[in-house]
Amino acid sequence: MIQTLVEWFSEVHGWLFQTVVHPLLYFFSLGDITEEAFDGTEWFLIGLLELALLFLILRPLESWIPVKQGIDPAARRIDFLYTCIHRLGAFTLAVFFVLDPIFDAIAGHLRLYGVVHFNLETLWPGVTDIPLVAFVIYLVVLDFFDYWYHRSSHQFGWWWGLHSLHHSQADMNLWSDNRNHLLDDLIRDVYMASIALVIGVEPSQYLLLVVVSRMQQSLQHANVRIHFGAIGERLLVSPRFHRTHHAIGVGHESGGRGKLRGCNFAVLFPVWDILFGSANFSKEFAMTGVRDQLPPPQGKGRDYGRGFWAQQWLGLKRMLEFSRKKAS
């Protein structure tokens, strides 16, 4: 079955490249990027499959067991736009492939001085070189670094100015994972790709790691009344656990009103929150958003923007504003 699906995907990939992408490259005299375009076509198709699976699986669940009734259609549409940009544009993977030759050149230079490039798969010969074991190790290590990246975005005013766009969605839905400022996305993608290259992740491995991670993150953000139980909640981030991270006040002000901190920063595995004291296993399905977007007297009535460009522009303004003073 799996082999059949892989063969079908390869046929579609080849057909799309030969009948659409390659003629366009020829027409615009872009033959020098044929190899990159071939890879890009594969990423595009994987993104399409992700979108289809998310819609077919999570959309019915959102209708069946929603946390919040009456999601604003405009809010869902703008989040879907972010998802299309993120998944179909393959920006995350493009950053990895841009950095790959740079890291290869650095590694080659270091070898001249006897410094060998580190690779996690060499830690325990016979065990860590098993593909599934290596994949799990890479997933855990990358998630550890992602936890600290995420937590840091809640600690510094300028960074929170960007990241707060993600938290400003009061109508969280299956597309909300990718509702981020483009600059924040760029910083994170460079950071994660650099970590992956340092620990020896191969391109094909990175592609699979990215897909698995973002599919699980889409589930976390879905408007579904789902949790994994007392034990499961501590093994894998659930929609309820992550919704607490997005809870008004609690998710970004756990140190008190106006004090940036937050809880439940784990991207995949709650163990990091447990180990570093940031876990909150609330059993409530909280309302989401940022306190300062609430109308007075609860908040300041801050505008986070309704459209894509407005949200991006206001994010830059908040970054500059919050870098000069403490955000609240």
mmCIF file of C-alpha atoms in Angstrom:
data_model
loop_
_atom_site.group_PDB
_atom_site.id
_atom_site.type_symbol
_atom_site.label_atom_id
_atom_site.label_comp_id
_atom_site.label_asym_id
_atom_site.label_seq_id
_atom_site.Cartn_x
_atom_site.Cartn_y
_atom_site.Cartn_z
ATOM 1 C CA MET A 1 0.000 0.000 0.000
ATOM 2 C CA ILE A 2 2.722 2.457 1.018
ATOM 3 C CA GLN A 3 4.814 1.512 -1.990
ATOM 4 C CA THR A 4 1.814 2.082 -4.262
ATOM 5 C CA LEU A 5 1.240 5.545 -2.772
ATOM 6 C CA VAL A 6 4.922 6.431 -3.183
ATOM 7 C CA GLU A 7 4.838 5.304 -6.826
ATOM 8 C CA TRP A 8 1.640 7.278 -7.431
ATOM 9 C CA PHE A 9 3.169 10.381 -5.846
ATOM 10 C CA SER A 10 6.322 10.030 -7.972
ATOM 11 C CA GLU A 11 4.239 9.761 -11.142
ATOM 12 C CA VAL A 12 2.214 12.861 -10.280
ATOM 13 C CA HIS A 13 5.402 14.692 -9.343
ATOM 14 C CA GLY A 14 7.046 13.814 -12.656
ATOM 15 C CA TRP A 15 3.945 14.684 -14.669
ATOM 16 C CA LEU A 16 3.481 18.080 -12.998
ATOM 17 C CA PHE A 17 7.123 18.990 -13.456
ATOM 18 C CA GLN A 18 7.294 17.906 -17.101
ATOM 19 C CA THR A 19 3.973 19.389 -18.246
ATOM 20 C CA VAL A 20 3.819 22.597 -16.189
ATOM 21 C CA VAL A 21 6.979 23.578 -14.343
ATOM 22 C CA HIS A 22 9.627 22.685 -16.923
ATOM 23 C CA PRO A 23 7.897 24.506 -19.818
ATOM 24 C CA LEU A 24 7.591 27.602 -17.605
ATOM 25 C CA LEU A 25 11.302 27.443 -16.765
ATOM 26 C CA TYR A 26 12.089 27.222 -20.482
ATOM 27 C CA PHE A 27 9.751 30.112 -21.316
ATOM 28 C CA PHE A 28 11.313 32.412 -18.712
ATOM 29 C CA SER A 29 14.903 31.244 -19.444
ATOM 30 C CA LEU A 30 15.360 29.778 -15.965
ATOM 31 C CA GLY A 31 16.948 26.496 -16.940
ATOM 32 C CA ASP A 32 19.784 26.991 -14.452
ATOM 33 C CA ILE A 33 17.424 26.322 -11.543
ATOM 34 C CA THR A 34 15.869 23.150 -12.995
ATOM 35 C CA GLU A 35 17.097 20.933 -10.152
ATOM 36 C CA GLU A 36 15.810 23.328 -7.492
ATOM 37 C CA ALA A 37 12.482 23.624 -9.315
ATOM 38 C CA PHE A 38 12.167 19.838 -9.416
ATOM 39 C CA ASP A 39 12.587 19.690 -5.618
ATOM 40 C CA GLY A 40 10.237 22.632 -5.209
ATOM 41 C CA THR A 41 7.545 20.806 -7.171
ATOM 42 C CA GLU A 42 7.826 17.894 -4.755
ATOM 43 C CA TRP A 43 7.495 20.239 -1.744
ATOM 44 C CA PHE A 44 4.454 21.863 -3.338
ATOM 45 C CA LEU A 45 2.731 18.496 -3.796
ATOM 46 C CA ILE A 46 3.516 17.468 -0.220
ATOM 47 C CA GLY A 47 1.999 20.748 0.947
ATOM 48 C CA LEU A 48 -1.135 20.048 -1.069
ATOM 49 C CA LEU A 49 -1.427 16.606 0.507
ATOM 50 C CA GLU A 50 -1.041 18.153 3.959
ATOM 51 C CA LEU A 51 -3.821 20.657 3.268
ATOM 52 C CA ALA A 52 -6.122 17.920 1.973
ATOM 53 C CA LEU A 53 -5.510 15.628 4.966
ATOM 54 C CA LEU A 54 -5.981 18.454 7.462
ATOM 55 C CA PHE A 55 -9.254 19.481 5.857
ATOM 56 C CA LEU A 56 -10.591 15.939 5.560
ATOM 57 C CA ILE A 57 -9.695 14.931 9.131
ATOM 58 C CA LEU A 58 -9.748 18.047 11.309
ATOM 59 C CA ARG A 59 -12.502 20.077 9.665
ATOM 60 C CA PRO A 60 -15.202 17.469 10.450
ATOM 61 C CA LEU A 61 -13.891 17.230 14.032
ATOM 62 C CA GLU A 62 -14.163 21.002 14.413
ATOM 63 C CA SER A 63 -17.808 20.780 13.400
ATOM 64 C CA TRP A 64 -18.482 17.757 15.612
ATOM 65 C CA ILE A 65 -16.716 18.692 18.869
ATOM 66 C CA PRO A 66 -15.820 22.403 18.730
ATOM 67 C CA VAL A 67 -14.499 24.350 21.697
ATOM 68 C CA LYS A 68 -15.891 27.620 20.368
ATOM 69 C CA GLN A 69 -19.079 27.855 18.374
ATOM 70 C CA GLY A 70 -19.480 30.299 15.520
ATOM 71 C CA ILE A 71 -15.887 30.755 14.372
ATOM 72 C CA ASP A 72 -15.535 33.974 12.359
ATOM 73 C CA PRO A 73 -15.242 32.880 8.689
ATOM 74 C CA ALA A 74 -12.911 35.809 7.959
ATOM 75 C CA ALA A 75 -10.591 34.669 10.755
ATOM 76 C CA ARG A 76 -10.494 31.173 9.297
ATOM 77 C CA ARG A 77 -9.828 32.507 5.787
ATOM 78 C CA ILE A 78 -6.869 34.651 6.805
ATOM 79 C CA ASP A 79 -5.339 31.727 8.707
ATOM 80 C CA PHE A 80 -5.826 29.518 5.654
ATOM 81 C CA LEU A 81 -3.921 32.102 3.595
ATOM 82 C CA TYR A 82 -1.027 31.900 6.065
ATOM 83 C CA THR A 83 -1.093 28.090 5.816
ATOM 84 C CA CYS A 84 -0.986 28.166 2.016
ATOM 85 C CA ILE A 85 1.958 30.571 2.063
ATOM 86 C CA HIS A 86 3.795 28.437 4.597
ATOM 87 C CA ARG A 87 3.045 24.957 3.273
ATOM 88 C CA LEU A 88 2.841 25.491 -0.484
ATOM 89 C CA GLY A 89 5.663 28.007 -0.648
ATOM 90 C CA ALA A 90 8.037 25.542 1.057
ATOM 91 C CA PHE A 91 9.935 28.438 2.625
ATOM 92 C CA THR A 92 11.022 26.361 5.627
ATOM 93 C CA LEU A 93 12.627 23.734 3.420
ATOM 94 C CA ALA A 94 14.129 26.319 1.076
ATOM 95 C CA VAL A 95 16.023 27.860 4.010
ATOM 96 C CA PHE A 96 17.475 24.446 4.858
ATOM 97 C CA PHE A 97 18.680 23.883 1.306
ATOM 98 C CA VAL A 98 20.180 27.380 1.112
ATOM 99 C CA LEU A 99 22.123 26.828 4.345
ATOM 100 C CA ASP A 100 23.200 23.271 3.465
ATOM 101 C CA PRO A 101 26.092 24.205 1.102
ATOM 102 C CA ILE A 102 27.224 26.918 3.542
ATOM 103 C CA PHE A 103 27.489 24.375 6.354
ATOM 104 C CA ASP A 104 29.214 21.907 4.014
ATOM 105 C CA ALA A 105 31.826 24.543 3.193
ATOM 106 C CA ILE A 106 32.356 25.304 6.890
ATOM 107 C CA ALA A 107 32.643 21.577 7.691
ATOM 108 C CA GLY A 108 35.174 21.133 4.900
ATOM 109 C CA HIS A 109 37.242 24.004 6.239
ATOM 110 C CA LEU A 110 37.148 22.601 9.779
ATOM 111 C CA ARG A 111 38.300 19.179 8.556
ATOM 112 C CA LEU A 112 41.550 20.818 7.500
ATOM 113 C CA TYR A 113 42.143 21.455 11.197
ATOM 114 C CA GLY A 114 41.109 17.960 12.278
ATOM 115 C CA VAL A 115 37.600 18.927 13.423
ATOM 116 C CA VAL A 116 35.084 16.275 12.307
ATOM 117 C CA HIS A 117 31.465 17.228 11.699
ATOM 118 C CA PHE A 118 29.190 15.901 14.461
ATOM 119 C CA ASN A 119 26.418 13.478 13.551
ATOM 120 C CA LEU A 120 23.892 12.085 16.030
ATOM 121 C CA GLU A 121 23.640 8.844 14.090
ATOM 122 C CA THR A 122 27.195 7.945 15.132
ATOM 123 C CA LEU A 123 26.453 8.111 18.867
ATOM 124 C CA TRP A 124 25.555 4.439 19.245
ATOM 125 C CA PRO A 125 26.633 2.399 16.211
ATOM 126 C CA GLY A 126 24.137 -0.346 15.382
ATOM 127 C CA VAL A 127 21.292 1.481 17.121
ATOM 128 C CA THR A 128 21.312 5.154 16.164
ATOM 129 C CA ASP A 129 21.966 4.273 12.534
ATOM 130 C CA ILE A 130 18.582 2.498 12.356
ATOM 131 C CA PRO A 131 16.407 4.938 10.330
ATOM 132 C CA LEU A 132 13.415 4.939 12.715
ATOM 133 C CA VAL A 133 15.631 5.364 15.796
ATOM 134 C CA ALA A 134 17.573 8.189 14.136
ATOM 135 C CA PHE A 135 14.316 9.876 13.129
ATOM 136 C CA VAL A 136 12.970 9.813 16.698
ATOM 137 C CA ILE A 137 16.248 11.131 18.092
ATOM 138 C CA TYR A 138 16.309 13.980 15.600
ATOM 139 C CA LEU A 139 12.681 14.780 16.376
ATOM 140 C CA VAL A 140 13.348 14.949 20.132
ATOM 141 C CA VAL A 141 16.537 17.007 19.802
ATOM 142 C CA LEU A 142 14.974 19.507 17.399
ATOM 143 C CA ASP A 143 11.918 19.782 19.643
ATOM 144 C CA PHE A 144 14.185 20.615 22.605
ATOM 145 C CA PHE A 145 15.713 23.530 20.718
ATOM 146 C CA ASP A 146 12.287 24.565 19.386
ATOM 147 C CA TYR A 147 11.012 24.737 22.980
ATOM 148 C CA TRP A 148 13.699 27.261 23.881
ATOM 149 C CA TYR A 149 13.108 29.269 20.728
ATOM 150 C CA HIS A 150 9.404 29.447 21.509
ATOM 151 C CA ARG A 151 9.974 30.301 25.148
ATOM 152 C CA SER A 152 12.407 33.060 24.189
ATOM 153 C CA SER A 153 9.807 34.667 21.937
ATOM 154 C CA HIS A 154 7.743 35.239 25.093
ATOM 155 C CA GLN A 155 10.602 36.740 27.121
ATOM 156 C CA PHE A 156 11.786 39.699 25.057
ATOM 157 C CA GLY A 157 9.572 42.661 24.229
ATOM 158 C CA TRP A 158 10.626 43.113 20.600
ATOM 159 C CA TRP A 159 10.240 39.391 19.914
ATOM 160 C CA TRP A 160 6.843 39.255 21.581
ATOM 161 C CA GLY A 161 5.828 42.159 19.336
ATOM 162 C CA LEU A 162 6.198 39.791 16.394
ATOM 163 C CA HIS A 163 5.033 36.570 18.034
ATOM 164 C CA SER A 164 1.918 38.163 19.542
ATOM 165 C CA LEU A 165 0.387 38.115 16.049
ATOM 166 C CA HIS A 166 0.171 34.339 16.406
ATOM 167 C CA HIS A 167 -1.539 34.702 19.791
ATOM 168 C CA SER A 168 -3.988 37.378 18.663
ATOM 169 C CA GLN A 169 -6.291 34.803 17.031
ATOM 170 C CA ALA A 170 -9.395 34.673 19.227
ATOM 171 C CA ASP A 171 -10.937 32.125 16.846
ATOM 172 C CA MET A 172 -8.285 29.417 16.820
ATOM 173 C CA ASN A 173 -8.801 26.807 14.120
ATOM 174 C CA LEU A 174 -6.943 24.090 12.245
ATOM 175 C CA TRP A 175 -5.117 26.672 10.094
ATOM 176 C CA SER A 176 -3.948 28.886 12.979
ATOM 177 C CA ASP A 177 -0.555 27.207 13.410
ATOM 178 C CA ASN A 178 0.895 29.175 10.489
ATOM 179 C CA ARG A 179 -0.518 32.564 11.512
ATOM 180 C CA ASN A 180 2.894 34.124 12.169
ATOM 181 C CA HIS A 181 4.819 37.237 11.259
ATOM 182 C CA LEU A 182 7.027 36.543 8.251
ATOM 183 C CA LEU A 183 10.095 37.900 10.047
ATOM 184 C CA ASP A 184 9.439 35.591 13.004
ATOM 185 C CA ASP A 185 9.087 32.681 10.567
ATOM 186 C CA LEU A 186 12.383 33.581 8.895
ATOM 187 C CA ILE A 187 14.266 33.753 12.196
ATOM 188 C CA ARG A 188 12.830 30.420 13.340
ATOM 189 C CA ASP A 189 13.478 28.664 10.026
ATOM 190 C CA VAL A 190 17.125 29.761 9.978
ATOM 191 C CA TYR A 191 17.526 28.718 13.616
ATOM 192 C CA MET A 192 15.930 25.271 13.191
ATOM 193 C CA ALA A 193 17.659 24.528 9.894
ATOM 194 C CA SER A 194 21.011 25.462 11.443
ATOM 195 C CA ILE A 195 20.434 23.107 14.386
ATOM 196 C CA ALA A 196 19.390 20.312 12.019
ATOM 197 C CA LEU A 197 22.500 20.736 9.890
ATOM 198 C CA VAL A 198 24.797 20.849 12.927
ATOM 199 C CA ILE A 199 23.481 17.513 14.245
ATOM 200 C CA GLY A 200 23.725 15.872 10.827
ATOM 201 C CA VAL A 201 20.148 15.746 9.500
ATOM 202 C CA GLU A 202 20.015 14.815 5.819
ATOM 203 C CA PRO A 203 17.697 16.719 3.408
ATOM 204 C CA SER A 204 15.241 13.827 3.000
ATOM 205 C CA GLN A 205 15.124 13.376 6.786
ATOM 206 C CA TYR A 206 14.499 17.078 7.341
ATOM 207 C CA LEU A 207 11.582 17.055 4.915
ATOM 208 C CA LEU A 208 9.881 14.246 6.839
ATOM 209 C CA LEU A 209 10.668 15.829 10.223
ATOM 210 C CA VAL A 210 9.096 19.112 9.120
ATOM 211 C CA VAL A 211 5.952 17.437 7.773
ATOM 212 C CA VAL A 212 5.392 15.323 10.918
ATOM 213 C CA SER A 213 5.952 18.320 13.198
ATOM 214 C CA ARG A 214 3.631 20.721 11.436
ATOM 215 C CA MET A 215 0.831 18.186 11.014
ATOM 216 C CA GLN A 216 0.862 17.639 14.779
ATOM 217 C CA GLN A 217 0.941 21.389 15.367
ATOM 218 C CA SER A 218 -2.124 21.832 13.159
ATOM 219 C CA LEU A 219 -3.984 19.405 15.431
ATOM 220 C CA GLN A 220 -2.872 21.402 18.494
ATOM 221 C CA HIS A 221 -4.410 24.591 17.132
ATOM 222 C CA ALA A 222 -7.651 23.042 15.893
ATOM 223 C CA ASN A 223 -10.938 24.144 17.423
ATOM 224 C CA VAL A 224 -11.587 20.692 18.861
ATOM 225 C CA ARG A 225 -12.459 19.569 22.377
ATOM 226 C CA ILE A 226 -9.727 16.916 22.538
ATOM 227 C CA HIS A 227 -7.237 15.924 25.219
ATOM 228 C CA PHE A 228 -4.988 12.873 25.650
ATOM 229 C CA GLY A 229 -5.753 11.958 29.258
ATOM 230 C CA ALA A 230 -3.615 12.256 32.391
ATOM 231 C CA ILE A 231 -0.713 10.274 30.930
ATOM 232 C CA GLY A 232 -1.040 11.180 27.259
ATOM 233 C CA GLU A 233 -1.061 14.915 28.043
ATOM 234 C CA ARG A 234 2.449 14.478 29.420
ATOM 235 C CA LEU A 235 3.719 12.587 26.400
ATOM 236 C CA LEU A 236 2.420 14.620 23.477
ATOM 237 C CA VAL A 237 1.103 18.177 23.212
ATOM 238 C CA SER A 238 -2.684 18.032 22.876
ATOM 239 C CA PRO A 239 -5.173 20.656 21.663
ATOM 240 C CA ARG A 240 -6.179 21.324 25.290
ATOM 241 C CA PHE A 241 -2.584 21.651 26.522
ATOM 242 C CA HIS A 242 -1.666 24.039 23.724
ATOM 243 C CA ARG A 243 -4.899 25.990 24.021
ATOM 244 C CA THR A 244 -3.840 26.873 27.575
ATOM 245 C CA HIS A 245 -0.707 28.361 26.026
ATOM 246 C CA HIS A 246 -2.995 30.600 23.944
ATOM 247 C CA ALA A 247 -5.297 31.453 26.864
ATOM 248 C CA ILE A 248 -5.834 35.173 27.426
ATOM 249 C CA GLY A 249 -3.403 36.325 30.094
ATOM 250 C CA VAL A 250 -2.291 32.861 31.221
ATOM 251 C CA GLY A 251 -0.549 31.930 27.987
ATOM 252 C CA HIS A 252 1.653 35.014 27.887
ATOM 253 C CA GLU A 253 1.413 36.584 31.364
ATOM 254 C CA SER A 254 1.770 33.724 33.840
ATOM 255 C CA GLY A 255 4.020 35.938 35.946
ATOM 256 C CA GLY A 256 1.216 38.436 36.441
ATOM 257 C CA ARG A 257 -0.601 40.993 34.330
ATOM 258 C CA GLY A 258 1.769 42.903 32.101
ATOM 259 C CA LYS A 259 4.696 40.557 32.771
ATOM 260 C CA LEU A 260 5.817 38.518 29.792
ATOM 261 C CA ARG A 261 6.249 34.867 30.645
ATOM 262 C CA GLY A 262 3.631 32.268 29.724
ATOM 263 C CA CYS A 263 3.364 28.477 29.910
ATOM 264 C CA ASN A 264 3.176 25.331 27.763
ATOM 265 C CA PHE A 265 5.865 26.305 25.267
ATOM 266 C CA ALA A 266 6.530 22.730 24.102
ATOM 267 C CA VAL A 267 6.013 22.238 20.385
ATOM 268 C CA LEU A 268 5.633 18.441 20.403
ATOM 269 C CA PHE A 269 6.670 16.940 23.749
ATOM 270 C CA PRO A 270 5.451 18.408 27.087
ATOM 271 C CA VAL A 271 8.458 16.891 28.875
ATOM 272 C CA TRP A 272 10.359 20.145 28.299
ATOM 273 C CA ASP A 273 7.667 22.168 30.070
ATOM 274 C CA ILE A 274 7.692 19.643 32.925
ATOM 275 C CA LEU A 275 11.492 19.681 33.262
ATOM 276 C CA PHE A 276 11.843 23.462 33.060
ATOM 277 C CA GLY A 277 8.835 24.440 35.168
ATOM 278 C CA SER A 278 6.555 25.928 32.520
ATOM 279 C CA ALA A 279 3.821 23.258 32.379
ATOM 280 C CA ASN A 280 0.179 24.048 33.097
ATOM 281 C CA PHE A 281 -2.090 20.997 32.860
ATOM 282 C CA SER A 282 -5.325 22.923 33.166
ATOM 283 C CA LYS A 283 -8.421 20.881 32.307
ATOM 284 C CA GLU A 284 -10.207 23.924 30.887
ATOM 285 C CA PHE A 285 -10.557 24.749 27.209
ATOM 286 C CA ALA A 286 -9.798 28.437 27.576
ATOM 287 C CA MET A 287 -10.739 31.358 25.360
ATOM 288 C CA THR A 288 -7.757 32.549 23.350
ATOM 289 C CA GLY A 289 -6.166 35.858 22.457
ATOM 290 C CA VAL A 290 -3.924 38.602 23.834
ATOM 291 C CA ARG A 291 -5.068 40.677 26.795
ATOM 292 C CA ASP A 292 -4.265 44.068 25.285
ATOM 293 C CA GLN A 293 -6.541 43.436 22.299
ATOM 294 C CA LEU A 294 -9.567 43.270 24.624
ATOM 295 C CA PRO A 295 -11.639 46.461 24.925
ATOM 296 C CA PRO A 296 -11.141 48.642 28.048
ATOM 297 C CA PRO A 297 -11.173 48.142 30.971
ATOM 298 C CA GLN A 298 -10.006 44.509 30.449
ATOM 299 C CA GLY A 299 -7.406 45.564 27.889
ATOM 300 C CA LYS A 300 -6.262 48.405 25.670
ATOM 301 C CA GLY A 301 -8.281 47.624 22.569
ATOM 302 C CA ARG A 302 -5.084 47.209 20.538
ATOM 303 C CA ASP A 303 -5.630 46.552 16.834
ATOM 304 C CA TYR A 304 -3.768 43.490 15.494
ATOM 305 C CA GLY A 305 -5.176 43.867 11.985
ATOM 306 C CA ARG A 306 -7.788 41.963 10.036
ATOM 307 C CA GLY A 307 -5.939 41.430 6.751
ATOM 308 C CA PHE A 308 -2.577 39.872 5.968
ATOM 309 C CA TRP A 309 -0.639 43.037 5.165
ATOM 310 C CA ALA A 310 -2.163 44.974 8.043
ATOM 311 C CA GLN A 311 -1.143 42.209 10.449
ATOM 312 C CA GLN A 312 2.405 42.167 9.082
ATOM 313 C CA TRP A 313 2.775 45.953 9.277
ATOM 314 C CA LEU A 314 1.314 46.211 12.776
ATOM 315 C CA GLY A 315 3.640 43.397 13.884
ATOM 316 C CA LEU A 316 6.673 45.472 12.869
ATOM 317 C CA LYS A 317 5.254 48.493 14.685
ATOM 318 C CA ARG A 318 4.750 46.438 17.859
ATOM 319 C CA MET A 319 8.293 45.103 17.583
ATOM 320 C CA LEU A 320 9.679 48.634 17.580
ATOM 321 C CA GLU A 321 7.273 49.804 20.284
ATOM 322 C CA PHE A 322 7.895 46.868 22.626
ATOM 323 C CA SER A 323 11.667 47.063 22.153
ATOM 324 C CA ARG A 324 11.577 50.495 23.782
ATOM 325 C CA LYS A 325 9.351 49.649 26.701
ATOM 326 C CA LYS A 326 7.855 46.714 28.573
ATOM 327 C CA ALA A 327 4.926 45.153 26.693
ATOM 328 C CA SER A 328 1.640 44.604 28.493
#
